Amino acid sequence: MGPISLRLSYRPLRIGWCIETDSLDHFGKAVALSHVFWGGRFNPIIPCSNRELAEALIRAFSVDALYNVSGTAAIDNFIKEFPHIPWPDFHAELFVERASKRQPTLLDVAHPAQHLHESHVDRREKPAIDAAIYSWDQADPLRFVLLSTCGSYPSETETGRDYSRLFHNAFAVTATMIGGAEPLPPDLFRKLTPNYLTTVELETSLSHYSSREEPGFYYGNAQDLNDLLNFWNLRACDIDLLFYDPAQSERLRPLVDAYSTALRSRPKRHQWPHEITVWQKDRDLSHDLSVFGTGLSISTFDPIIFNGLNLNPPAKTFPAKSVLGVSQENSLGTSVTFQLPEKPFYSDFELHPQRVVVSITGPNIGDAMLTPPFIPQLNEYYGRHAYFIYNCARAQRGSLGIIQQVTSEQLTLRALPFAQVLAKMFEIFGMSAKSSPAGLVSARLIDQMGGLQGCRVFKIAGVRSLIKKYSPTTSFERTEAVTMIGDNDPTTHIPRFHAYKSLYIEARDKKDLKPEDAFLYLLKKGVFRAGLKLACPTCQLDFWVPLDDAKSANQCPYCGIEFNVLPQLRDRNWA
């Protein structure tokens, strides 16, 4: 039992919104639901009928769970094909009835709205935040573009709360109506909108890299579901894009000009001349892109861009913190318990239906690990054995995610044995694996030496020769051992140990390592045990006795006769 240092961060769950690919209304419903939840902009919308793209999005975004927005049996069947990302409850519900009130089951935007209200709006003559919430006619041909870019909320009947009123009250704004024939506001991209509210206070890991995240425009048809899906999913990758439909050029031109100017005035991150990226759904190069000016980079949306080499959607988390846990041993192995640190969201009791992911990075403990490999197919195994709830663990790059209620105050994790995890990895591919006798011996030896660094002594060829020559039940004398380790010249008897004199195996006072130092190190680590080689005066057979068991009168293990060993100690070398 002892202290363990851990690295911990919180993050919202990443939901994959599953829809049919023939319904703009289902797309609109998924977008509206996204704006209710913190981190919602970074949730992909998955067209289940396009199997290649759907699988690419689920894999690239590392979604935590899939939700059936369309409500069809076909999508239910699709979700069943991904059992490793189950909904973290008995039923896949976004809102549940609690105390005669509908409440969200995921972190909602009431948290960041309250944070920003208290720090930038409350008790101020003028809000320090330039917020805006827009409304539009349902017949507006740009309604889905506006919904995806600015955001809007579902009805209070569906969510149990009037999120539009919440936004109005938090930021002291009233809705701005955009007429069906009016140009879009040129400063729209500078406003804090419901879409932007879902992103505040979330950060990207410093180790994240993607070569295709330059901001710009998406060129497409505002009534085409594929274009709208591409636009949303590219923005879910944290790419700042605005939609451009040439059929609506008059309404979009002021916004395009203002955004283009802003992009060209930003500090250059790269040396190449491309200032603006234009995305489109095909490789048609005949489009008139002059509205965007010069210095354009053209990119095509294709499932292959999510191959890990082009576009990597970042995991959005709250700032990480260090915590101390206490490890303990029991019949189930090694477990670590730690107090959860201060939370970046509210955790009042009435919010207990809401869930959040706690991401833990910890050290290995003996032959077990707290941070298992990033293999999502092992989520159920991680859940059952590390947390004991099968549907609440998520494999992450460099950490293990545990889904918990926002009111949780502490967490206990069990370290997973290396051999067991490796066996499960092979099991995914239909193979059975277990440790071989040689592997078990190697693992035991590494543990005995205090880890891999303690095995440096085995770099010495003479040490390996000594171990190879004598079996575990065979004895040898100290002089022979030192001679073999030193690889003494048979003529001059001078050790040929020059290649190992600078080898570090443990702290020492002298500069150079000697053969006898290596042998004593092996004795200290228990690789060899010191004792006496005796001969029974009755049966004349030799045997070895460890120093711990040596006595003046010893019993022969062969004939059982007890004899006095003292006469044999004269000129007797220990073995």
C-alpha atoms as one frame of an Amber mdcrd trajectory, in Angstrom:
protein
   0.000   0.000   0.000   1.448   3.360  -0.996   0.921   6.666  -2.841   0.558
   6.714  -6.637   0.783   9.863  -8.772  -1.855  10.125 -11.504  -2.717  12.575
 -14.265  -6.431  13.244 -14.609  -8.746  15.312 -16.814 -12.474  15.574 -17.358
 -14.169  15.681 -20.751 -17.712  15.601 -22.131 -18.909  12.393 -23.734 -18.559
  12.354 -27.517 -21.822  11.167 -29.055 -22.218   9.946 -32.633 -25.604  11.141
 -33.926 -26.882   8.391 -36.247 -29.322   9.451 -38.969 -30.797   8.176 -42.210
 -29.204   9.768 -45.263 -32.465  10.789 -46.911 -33.851  13.204 -44.326 -32.899
  16.844 -43.852 -35.234  16.979 -40.865 -33.272  14.253 -39.067 -30.082  16.177
 -39.791 -31.651  19.301 -38.317 -32.748  17.393 -35.228 -29.210  16.055 -34.671
 -27.723  19.547 -35.012 -30.254  21.051 -32.595 -29.567  18.310 -30.020 -25.828
  18.941 -30.335 -26.280  22.506 -29.129 -27.835  21.352 -25.847 -24.658  19.613
 -24.714 -21.225  20.889 -23.756 -18.787  19.875 -26.486 -21.711  19.336 -28.857
 -20.035  21.003 -31.833 -17.376  18.269 -31.753 -19.913  15.428 -32.033 -20.060
  13.870 -35.521 -23.303  13.239 -37.384 -23.117   9.741 -38.844 -24.975   8.847
 -42.077 -25.639   5.169 -41.412 -26.568   4.322 -45.009 -23.081   5.331 -46.146
 -21.278   2.464 -44.454 -17.730   3.463 -45.439 -18.102   7.020 -44.156 -20.008
   5.939 -41.051 -17.279   3.532 -39.947 -14.565   6.089 -40.745 -16.277   8.727
 -38.577 -16.837   6.374 -35.632 -13.209   5.290 -35.721 -11.681   8.741 -36.273
 -13.771  10.554 -33.653 -13.427   7.736 -31.079 -17.073   8.231 -30.170 -18.171
   7.121 -26.712 -21.702   6.097 -27.691 -24.113   6.110 -30.647 -27.581   7.652
 -30.533 -30.460   6.857 -32.906 -31.730  10.299 -33.942 -34.004   8.991 -36.724
 -35.554   6.384 -34.440 -35.616   3.659 -37.083 -35.020  -0.072 -36.706 -32.316
   0.046 -39.380 -30.240   2.409 -37.249 -30.874   0.301 -34.139 -29.392  -2.641
 -36.030 -26.472  -0.495 -37.159 -25.704   0.548 -33.560 -25.764  -3.109 -32.434
 -22.779  -3.731 -34.712 -20.644  -1.603 -32.357 -21.118  -3.336 -28.984 -17.808
  -1.947 -27.696 -19.322   1.554 -27.386 -22.554   0.878 -25.490 -24.688   3.604
 -23.987 -23.486   4.044 -20.364 -26.880   3.164 -18.914 -29.641   0.633 -19.363
 -31.431   2.773 -21.951 -30.095   5.177 -24.575 -31.784   8.330 -23.291 -30.674
  11.946 -23.615 -33.291  13.193 -21.133 -34.877  11.370 -18.192 -37.722  12.114
 -15.809 -36.463  12.994 -12.323 -38.703  14.526  -9.674 -41.394  15.333 -12.268
 -38.844  17.127 -14.425 -36.962  16.187 -17.584 -33.214  16.393 -17.089 -30.266
  15.789 -19.454 -28.081  12.700 -18.985 -24.980  14.415 -20.406 -23.171  17.644
 -19.476 -25.375  20.411 -20.848 -24.584  24.004 -21.828 -26.140  25.378 -18.646
 -22.700  24.887 -17.050 -20.646  27.123 -19.394 -23.525  29.596 -19.705 -23.563
  30.055 -15.931 -19.741  30.309 -15.788 -19.673  33.035 -18.460 -22.638  34.863
 -16.955 -20.961  35.079 -13.546 -17.579  36.200 -14.911 -18.562  38.457 -17.855
 -22.195  39.568 -17.548 -23.486  39.555 -13.974 -23.373  42.924 -12.147 -21.975
  44.737 -15.191 -23.520  47.722 -16.946 -22.559  46.194 -20.277 -21.798  42.500
 -20.903 -18.130  41.807 -21.677 -19.213  39.122 -24.157 -20.476  39.884 -27.642
 -23.171  37.207 -27.832 -25.943  36.742 -30.369 -28.731  34.273 -30.952 -30.335
  34.291 -34.381 -33.717  33.155 -35.634 -34.933  32.555 -39.173 -37.965  31.419
 -41.074 -38.347  27.694 -41.581 -38.734  28.319 -45.301 -35.355  30.064 -45.519
 -33.156  28.132 -47.988 -30.189  28.768 -45.661 -31.933  27.493 -42.521 -29.767
  24.356 -42.155 -26.612  26.342 -42.842 -27.589  28.842 -40.149 -28.522  26.011
 -37.799 -25.114  24.355 -38.309 -23.136  27.602 -38.090 -24.893  29.574 -35.367
 -27.014  27.011 -33.633 -30.507  26.769 -32.262 -32.205  24.691 -29.574 -34.899
  21.982 -29.508 -38.227  22.764 -27.884 -38.688  22.809 -24.133 -41.140  19.925
 -24.499 -38.326  17.665 -25.742 -35.518  18.770 -23.416 -37.413  19.765 -20.269
 -35.783  23.212 -20.304 -36.075  26.337 -22.437 -32.442  26.611 -23.546 -33.204
  29.618 -25.745 -34.397  31.531 -22.680 -31.345  30.312 -20.769 -29.092  31.814
 -23.473 -31.074  35.084 -23.505 -30.840  35.457 -19.725 -27.174  34.418 -19.440
 -25.907  36.923 -22.026 -28.582  39.634 -21.863 -29.479  39.384 -25.562 -32.623
  39.048 -27.604 -32.998  37.008 -30.757 -31.978  38.686 -34.034 -34.248  37.762
 -36.935 -32.589  37.033 -40.290 -35.047  37.605 -43.109 -35.284  35.152 -45.971
 -34.018  37.747 -48.474 -31.557  39.574 -46.213 -27.764  39.210 -46.356 -26.280
  37.386 -43.391 -24.599  39.619 -40.787 -20.947  40.101 -41.816 -19.790  39.838
 -38.184 -21.690  36.630 -37.547 -18.479  34.598 -37.167 -17.261  36.904 -34.376
 -20.272  36.365 -32.102 -20.700  33.972 -29.203 -23.601  31.902 -30.501 -25.223
  28.700 -29.201 -22.812  26.794 -31.452 -19.761  28.508 -29.973 -21.104  28.118
 -26.415 -20.688  24.329 -26.697 -16.906  24.779 -27.185 -15.903  27.187 -24.402
 -13.318  26.124 -21.783 -12.435  22.974 -23.747  -8.880  22.526 -24.959  -6.968
  20.312 -27.370  -4.097  18.101 -26.253  -0.660  19.568 -26.997   0.315  16.267
 -28.639  -2.516  16.495 -31.188  -1.515  16.974 -34.805  -3.483  17.205 -38.028
  -2.293  18.431 -41.411  -5.736  19.469 -42.677  -7.199  21.900 -40.144  -6.761
  25.210 -41.948  -9.870  27.463 -41.796 -11.797  28.596 -44.845 -15.067  27.771
 -46.618 -17.183  24.822 -47.678 -18.492  25.154 -51.243 -21.783  23.339 -51.720
 -25.567  23.327 -51.959 -27.430  24.529 -48.850 -30.240  22.040 -49.604 -27.972
  19.027 -50.215 -27.810  16.706 -47.214 -24.354  15.347 -48.137 -22.931  18.869
 -48.317 -24.495  19.753 -44.968 -23.175  16.559 -43.368 -19.683  17.230 -44.703
 -19.814  20.812 -43.461 -20.899  19.785 -39.965 -18.374  16.951 -39.629 -15.491
  19.122 -40.831 -16.382  21.733 -38.213 -16.628  18.884 -35.667 -12.924  18.345
 -36.437 -12.382  21.858 -35.034 -11.966  23.450 -38.472 -13.398  26.973 -38.643
 -15.422  26.901 -41.866 -18.285  28.959 -43.268 -20.698  27.575 -45.857 -20.931
  29.076 -49.336 -23.751  28.259 -51.750 -23.350  30.019 -55.139 -27.152  30.064
 -55.477 -27.254  32.336 -52.393 -24.216  34.447 -53.297 -25.921  37.830 -52.780
 -26.909  36.951 -49.209 -23.574  35.337 -48.395 -21.171  37.776 -50.081 -20.841
  40.286 -47.167 -20.051  37.463 -44.742 -17.618  35.823 -47.185 -15.758  39.105
 -47.737 -15.495  39.849 -44.011 -14.291  36.336 -43.153 -11.802  36.237 -46.043
 -10.323  39.529 -44.848 -10.027  38.175 -41.311  -8.283  35.016 -42.515  -5.778
  36.934 -44.629  -4.924  39.250 -41.740  -4.086  36.460 -39.299  -0.451  35.570
 -38.507   0.912  33.047 -40.979   1.667  29.632 -39.495   3.243  28.219 -42.633
   5.436  29.406 -45.490   3.355  28.166 -48.406   1.123  30.701 -50.215  -2.260
  29.101 -49.374  -4.235  31.479 -47.158  -7.733  30.000 -47.401  -8.876  26.383
 -47.705 -11.972  25.606 -49.757 -13.626  22.241 -49.168 -16.048  20.543 -51.559
 -17.628  17.100 -51.871 -16.060  16.176 -55.217 -13.024  16.827 -57.395 -14.862
  19.127 -59.791 -12.422  21.970 -60.533 -14.846  23.922 -62.729 -16.464  25.783
 -59.813 -16.046  29.548 -59.836 -14.101  30.209 -56.634 -13.141  33.795 -57.449
 -15.413  35.022 -54.636 -12.768  33.766 -52.174  -9.881  35.625 -53.805  -6.430
  34.187 -54.457  -4.133  31.877 -52.513  -6.633  29.035 -52.246  -6.084  25.410
 -51.292  -8.754  23.022 -52.604  -9.660  19.985 -50.500 -12.105  17.189 -51.261
 -14.235  15.548 -48.592 -13.728  11.804 -48.794 -13.785   9.046 -46.124 -10.083
   8.466 -46.789  -9.202  11.800 -45.129  -9.979  10.118 -41.782  -7.186   7.569
 -42.251  -5.097   9.100 -39.468  -2.662  10.767 -41.863  -4.750  13.729 -43.044
  -7.494  14.792 -40.654  -7.434  13.776 -36.988 -10.412  15.037 -34.962  -8.995
  16.249 -31.631 -10.217  15.018 -28.271 -11.567  18.036 -26.409 -10.977  18.019
 -22.662 -10.883  20.310 -19.671  -7.397  21.182 -18.322  -5.590  18.188 -16.809
  -4.618  17.992 -13.134  -2.322  15.836 -10.999  -3.756  13.803  -8.141  -2.390
  11.368  -5.556  -3.978   7.961  -5.173  -3.477   5.160  -2.663  -2.711   1.673
  -3.940  -3.720  -1.467  -2.102  -3.496  -5.206  -2.668  -6.384  -7.630  -2.303
  -7.577 -10.921  -3.744  -8.497  -9.183  -7.016  -5.068  -7.631  -7.516  -3.799
  -4.086  -7.144  -6.256  -1.198  -7.040  -5.810   2.560  -6.734  -8.298   4.883
  -5.025  -8.131   8.648  -5.402 -10.204  11.708  -4.654 -11.489  13.502  -7.748
 -10.087  17.054  -8.027 -12.022  20.289  -8.347 -14.485  20.082 -11.222 -14.849
  22.599 -14.070 -18.622  22.062 -13.978 -21.300  22.209 -11.305 -21.900  19.032
  -9.308 -25.006  19.819  -7.281 -27.034  16.776  -6.283 -29.924  17.605  -8.600
 -27.514  17.267 -11.545 -26.682  13.626 -10.744 -28.256  12.246 -13.975 -25.549
  14.043 -15.983 -22.441  12.084 -16.895 -18.875  13.017 -17.711 -15.740  11.100
 -18.704 -12.851  10.999 -16.224  -9.611  10.340 -18.150  -6.823   8.766 -16.062
  -3.153   8.333 -16.934  -1.162   6.345 -14.391   2.059   4.344 -14.035   2.504
   0.599 -14.245   2.285  -1.152 -10.897   4.450  -4.253 -10.901   3.176  -6.514
 -13.680  -0.088  -4.583 -14.105  -1.063  -1.366 -15.868  -3.399   1.523 -15.070
  -3.250   2.908 -18.624  -4.121   0.064 -21.007  -3.602   0.148 -24.800  -5.884
   2.199 -27.035  -8.020  -0.682 -28.308 -11.724   0.340 -28.238 -12.776  -3.274
 -28.885 -11.575  -4.016 -25.326 -13.842  -1.409 -23.704 -16.061  -4.054 -22.112
 -13.043  -5.941 -20.743 -11.604  -2.693 -19.347 -14.944  -1.853 -17.782 -15.503
  -5.250 -16.162 -11.982  -5.680 -14.797 -10.718  -2.135 -14.137 -13.953  -0.495
 -12.981 -16.408  -3.415 -12.559 -19.106  -1.724 -14.688 -18.962  -3.162 -18.196
 -20.376  -0.200 -20.152 -18.571   2.698 -18.442 -14.943   2.344 -19.621 -13.517
   3.822 -22.818 -10.073   3.202 -24.288  -8.311   6.481 -25.081  -4.947   7.433
 -26.546  -2.634   7.561 -23.554  -5.325   7.207 -20.889  -8.357   5.247 -19.739
 -11.737   6.982 -19.683 -14.313   6.155 -17.010 -17.857   7.493 -17.396 -19.161
   8.830 -14.081 -21.936  10.982 -12.698 -20.967  14.623 -12.179 -21.671  14.224
  -8.451 -19.007  11.496  -7.951 -16.277  12.432  -5.481 -13.808   9.549  -5.723
 -12.803   6.755  -8.067 -11.243   3.316  -7.617  -9.459   1.554 -10.475  -7.922
  -1.897 -10.605  -4.623  -2.269 -12.445  -4.885  -4.743 -15.335  -2.303  -7.583
 -15.527  -0.065  -7.330 -18.597  -0.443 -11.002 -19.513  -4.230 -10.802 -19.307
  -4.375  -7.682 -21.489  -2.094  -9.270 -24.101  -4.254 -12.389 -24.176  -7.352
 -10.240 -24.742  -5.600  -8.395 -27.579  -4.981 -11.704 -29.380  -8.525 -12.821
 -28.611  -9.915  -9.950 -30.702  -8.396 -11.619 -33.764  -9.619 -15.091 -32.856
  -6.336 -16.312 -31.371  -5.710 -17.868 -27.986  -2.531 -16.764 -26.211  -0.947
 -17.583 -22.885   2.476 -17.109 -21.350   5.036 -19.760 -22.281   7.266 -21.353
 -19.596  10.178 -19.255 -20.903   8.001 -16.147 -20.782   6.964 -16.843 -17.198
  10.597 -17.307 -16.183  11.592 -14.091 -17.970   8.802 -12.123 -16.299   9.803
 -13.495 -12.914  13.453 -12.644 -13.527  12.673  -9.085 -14.644  10.579  -8.584
 -11.510  13.350 -10.065  -9.355  15.899  -7.691 -10.881  13.697  -4.685 -10.122
  12.599  -4.021 -13.698  14.249  -3.986 -17.099  16.897  -1.490 -16.064  18.011
  -3.904 -13.378  18.743  -6.461 -16.102  21.684  -4.468 -17.515  24.062  -7.015
 -15.955  22.900  -9.581 -18.529  24.601  -7.533 -21.240  27.859  -9.120 -20.005
  28.598 -12.177 -22.162  30.350 -13.934 -19.269  27.222 -13.656 -17.100  25.130
 -15.265 -19.821  27.732 -18.025 -20.282  27.728 -18.732 -16.553  23.927 -19.052
 -16.426  23.899 -21.218 -19.540  26.569 -23.619 -18.210  25.027 -24.320 -14.809
  21.435 -25.404 -14.327  19.464 -24.125 -11.306  20.310 -27.302  -9.331  24.055
 -27.329 -10.131  26.628 -25.689  -7.879  29.877 -23.958  -8.815  32.631 -22.168
  -6.951  32.955 -18.436  -6.640  36.422 -18.398  -8.250  35.130 -20.137 -11.375
  32.170 -17.746 -11.573  34.352 -14.612 -11.448  36.709 -16.156 -14.013  33.858
 -16.888 -16.443  32.298 -13.450 -16.007  35.662 -11.785 -16.605  36.354 -14.043
 -19.631  39.909 -14.534 -18.354  42.636 -15.242 -20.887  43.525 -18.961 -20.563
  47.262 -18.193 -20.747  47.722 -14.953 -18.803  44.558 -15.331 -16.669  43.934
 -11.568 -17.164  40.214 -10.625 -17.453  39.072  -9.489 -20.902  36.434  -7.171
 -19.412  37.298  -3.875 -21.071  34.034  -3.664 -23.060  31.976  -3.657 -19.834
  34.027  -1.488 -17.497  31.703   1.518 -18.015  28.474  -0.500 -17.739  26.168
   0.883 -15.058  24.341  -1.757 -13.045  24.105   0.039  -9.677  25.709   2.965
  -7.842  29.425   2.341  -7.119  32.334   4.283  -5.584  34.934   3.280  -8.160
  34.947   4.262 -11.802  35.297   0.886 -13.537  33.109  -2.160 -13.165  34.926
  -5.377 -12.234  33.850  -9.030 -12.807  33.512  -9.569  -9.049  31.147  -6.534
  -8.881  28.854  -8.136 -11.398  28.889 -11.449  -9.515  28.094  -9.792  -6.176
  25.225  -7.891  -7.845  23.764 -11.200  -9.049  24.048 -12.571  -5.508  22.266
  -9.521  -4.064  19.436  -9.902  -6.582  19.040 -13.573  -5.714  19.990 -14.884
  -9.152  22.528 -17.130  -7.365  22.538 -18.298  -3.745  25.663 -18.891  -1.712
  26.238 -22.151   0.120  28.633 -25.061   0.785  29.350 -28.111  -1.302  29.742
 -31.082   1.060  30.479 -34.771   0.686  28.679 -37.392   2.783  31.294 -39.601
   4.540  28.910 -42.553   4.436  27.527 -42.686   0.879  30.302 -40.567  -0.626
  27.785 -38.440  -2.620  28.198 -34.678  -2.963  25.418 -32.242  -2.214  24.944
 -28.500  -1.789  23.641 -26.732   1.300  22.570 -23.030   1.289  24.195 -20.837
   3.922  20.823 -20.301   5.579  20.564 -24.063   6.296  24.236 -24.862   7.040
  24.830 -26.319  10.555  27.672 -28.014  12.371  25.813 -31.294  11.994  24.099
 -31.799   8.654  21.955 -34.637   7.386  22.781 -36.196   4.023  19.782 -35.790
   1.669  20.603 -39.185   0.039  21.268 -41.662   2.839  19.826 -39.705   5.766
  22.952 -40.080   7.935  23.837 -37.043  10.050  27.525 -36.105  10.126  29.832
 -33.323  11.403  30.696 -30.868   8.591  33.470 -29.035  10.459  36.321 -31.294
   9.193  35.306 -30.468   5.614  35.457 -26.693   6.056  39.263 -26.646   5.841
  40.239 -25.571   2.306  36.546 -25.610   1.346  35.451 -22.830  -1.079  31.877
 -21.652  -0.900  29.710 -22.547  -3.859
